[in-house]
Amino acid sequence: MNAPAAGQVYDLHSHSTVSDGVLRPADVAARAHRNGVQVWALTDHDETGGLPEAAEAASVLGMGFVPGVEISVTWASRTVHVVGLNIDPGHAGLNAGLAATRACRAERAQRMGQRLAELGMPGCYEGALPYADNPELVSRTHFARYMVDSGLCPDLRSVFNRYLADGMPADVPIRWASLEDCMTWILAAGGVAVLAHPGRYKYSELEFDALYGVFRDLGGSAIEVIAGGHTPEQYVEYAHIARHYGFLASTGSDFHSPTESRVDLGQLPPLPPMLTPVWTAWS
Ligand code: AMP
Ligand code: MN
Ligand code: MN
Ligand code: MN
């Protein structure tokens, strides 16, 4: 990757059509660059397939690029996302693990379709499939887009709130990767493991404490302090957590789409003071 200088604009969490984003990797790169991002990471869910196109596009634009991935993990019966940054995109062990993680999505998507049919909305599985560019990566987001476009719900937010959010009637819980395996894959691929958007998880304080401890013991080194889904209060909260547990701090918009994402690429506040940025781990 291109070596970044101090004071640069980083965005280290984003998605393309290779997972549940709506722009191709090269178009995410162009949008990041246009928005002033100087060091960008593409972090598609459970998939590294977009990284060669992303790296090439970033290189042509003269923008720093960090190869990344966002891995779906089940920990304490809930889903946690771990971002691997500065990974070797071609690492065989990592890619085998990701392929195994993706494998359960096909059946899950069919079962989500059945649940939605039972709720009076037939045809959602068939409807969602064409929204997924990558047939191995049908996600809840693709269902949600179909359901909005077909008039079943007014917007993405309400689809999740009514049907698809964790624990809602059409959310089919599955066992993703274990935290242990996920960390092994990221570290073996030379990456830095970052706990994504901690503000999203519905753990108790006790469970969070255990999660941070286990994550750190397994070689996890950073948490997202600035995340597209975090409130300004959560920036402060997770800055405190990072200092308390000795984590490096990461920042990323979690951009998926120009019309859906609350925060656009590069449109993030700077990291709060007294934190060590995650990029010190590789630059
Ligand atoms: P999946 O990997 O199929 O479980 O889908 C997870 C994706 O759904 C996340 O990466 C988000 O893009 C999206 N998502 C999850 N929860 C919500 C929510 N409450 N509102 C909007 N999008 C969500
Ligand atoms: Mn997503
Ligand atoms: Mn996520
Ligand atoms: Mn994400």
PDB file of C-alpha atoms and ligand atoms in Angstrom, residues 13 15 19-21 45-46 70 72 79 81 105 108 112 137-145 156-161 164-166 171-172 174 176 197 200 254 256 260, ligand 1:
ATOM      1  CA  HIS A  13     -14.608   0.390   6.603  1.00  0.00           C
ATOM      2  CA  HIS A  15     -18.579  -2.177   1.146  1.00  0.00           C
ATOM      3  CA  SER A  19     -20.918  -8.025  -0.543  1.00  0.00           C
ATOM      4  CA  ASP A  20     -23.881  -5.758   0.250  1.00  0.00           C
ATOM      5  CA  GLY A  21     -22.729  -2.406  -1.133  1.00  0.00           C
ATOM      6  CA  HIS A  45     -18.418  -9.085   4.351  1.00  0.00           C
ATOM      7  CA  ASP A  46     -16.729 -12.513   4.422  1.00  0.00           C
ATOM      8  CA  GLU A  70     -15.334  -7.794   7.652  1.00  0.00           C
ATOM      9  CA  SER A  72     -19.213 -12.439  10.562  1.00  0.00           C
ATOM     10  CA  THR A  79     -23.391 -11.755  15.821  1.00  0.00           C
ATOM     11  CA  HIS A  81     -18.298  -8.236  13.125  1.00  0.00           C
ATOM     12  CA  ARG A 105     -25.718 -18.026   3.597  1.00  0.00           C
ATOM     13  CA  ARG A 108     -30.233 -19.120   5.470  1.00  0.00           C
ATOM     14  CA  MET A 112     -35.540 -16.097   5.476  1.00  0.00           C
ATOM     15  CA  LEU A 137     -23.142 -13.459  -0.538  1.00  0.00           C
ATOM     16  CA  VAL A 138     -26.882 -13.019  -0.226  1.00  0.00           C
ATOM     17  CA  SER A 139     -27.403 -10.818   2.820  1.00  0.00           C
ATOM     18  CA  ARG A 140     -30.249  -9.298   4.765  1.00  0.00           C
ATOM     19  CA  THR A 141     -29.497  -6.034   2.982  1.00  0.00           C
ATOM     20  CA  HIS A 142     -30.458  -7.592  -0.384  1.00  0.00           C
ATOM     21  CA  PHE A 143     -33.789  -8.746   1.059  1.00  0.00           C
ATOM     22  CA  ALA A 144     -34.333  -5.291   2.502  1.00  0.00           C
ATOM     23  CA  ARG A 145     -33.683  -3.565  -0.846  1.00  0.00           C
ATOM     24  CA  LEU A 156     -34.537   0.029   4.726  1.00  0.00           C
ATOM     25  CA  ARG A 157     -34.705   1.067   8.331  1.00  0.00           C
ATOM     26  CA  SER A 158     -38.290  -0.091   8.716  1.00  0.00           C
ATOM     27  CA  VAL A 159     -37.571  -3.449   7.016  1.00  0.00           C
ATOM     28  CA  PHE A 160     -34.886  -4.122   9.616  1.00  0.00           C
ATOM     29  CA  ASN A 161     -36.921  -2.764  12.508  1.00  0.00           C
ATOM     30  CA  LEU A 164     -34.788  -8.465   9.670  1.00  0.00           C
ATOM     31  CA  ALA A 165     -32.896  -6.948  12.603  1.00  0.00           C
ATOM     32  CA  ASP A 166     -31.271  -9.414  15.002  1.00  0.00           C
ATOM     33  CA  ASP A 171     -33.971 -12.986  11.058  1.00  0.00           C
ATOM     34  CA  VAL A 172     -32.748 -16.576  10.795  1.00  0.00           C
ATOM     35  CA  ILE A 174     -27.006 -18.964  12.135  1.00  0.00           C
ATOM     36  CA  TRP A 176     -21.051 -17.756  11.873  1.00  0.00           C
ATOM     37  CA  HIS A 197     -18.975  -0.871  15.478  1.00  0.00           C
ATOM     38  CA  ARG A 200     -24.245  -1.990  17.548  1.00  0.00           C
ATOM     39  CA  ASP A 254     -19.269   1.550   6.875  1.00  0.00           C
ATOM     40  CA  HIS A 256     -22.823   0.825   1.562  1.00  0.00           C
ATOM     41  CA  GLU A 260     -28.827   4.451   2.150  1.00  0.00           C
TER      42      GLU A 260
HETATM   43  P1  AMP B   1     -26.079 -10.207   7.082  1.00  0.00           P
HETATM   44  O1  AMP B   1     -24.591 -10.240   6.848  1.00  0.00           O
HETATM   45  O2  AMP B   1     -26.849 -10.888   6.005  1.00  0.00           O
HETATM   46  O3  AMP B   1     -26.462 -10.661   8.457  1.00  0.00           O
HETATM   47  O4  AMP B   1     -26.520  -8.687   6.960  1.00  0.00           O
HETATM   48  C1  AMP B   1     -25.922  -7.736   7.796  1.00  0.00           C
HETATM   49  C2  AMP B   1     -25.981  -6.390   7.128  1.00  0.00           C
HETATM   50  O5  AMP B   1     -27.292  -5.883   7.203  1.00  0.00           O
HETATM   51  C3  AMP B   1     -25.117  -5.361   7.838  1.00  0.00           C
HETATM   52  O6  AMP B   1     -23.807  -5.414   7.377  1.00  0.00           O
HETATM   53  C4  AMP B   1     -25.776  -4.091   7.454  1.00  0.00           C
HETATM   54  O7  AMP B   1     -25.351  -3.700   6.167  1.00  0.00           O
HETATM   55  C5  AMP B   1     -27.228  -4.479   7.384  1.00  0.00           C
HETATM   56  N1  AMP B   1     -27.949  -4.182   8.640  1.00  0.00           N
HETATM   57  C6  AMP B   1     -27.956  -4.917   9.769  1.00  0.00           C
HETATM   58  N2  AMP B   1     -28.774  -4.366  10.694  1.00  0.00           N
HETATM   59  C7  AMP B   1     -29.268  -3.251  10.114  1.00  0.00           C
HETATM   60  C8  AMP B   1     -30.180  -2.244  10.535  1.00  0.00           C
HETATM   61  N3  AMP B   1     -30.741  -2.277  11.750  1.00  0.00           N
HETATM   62  N4  AMP B   1     -30.457  -1.255   9.665  1.00  0.00           N
HETATM   63  C9  AMP B   1     -29.917  -1.227   8.435  1.00  0.00           C
HETATM   64  N5  AMP B   1     -29.058  -2.146   7.981  1.00  0.00           N
HETATM   65  C10 AMP B   1     -28.739  -3.135   8.806  1.00  0.00           C
END
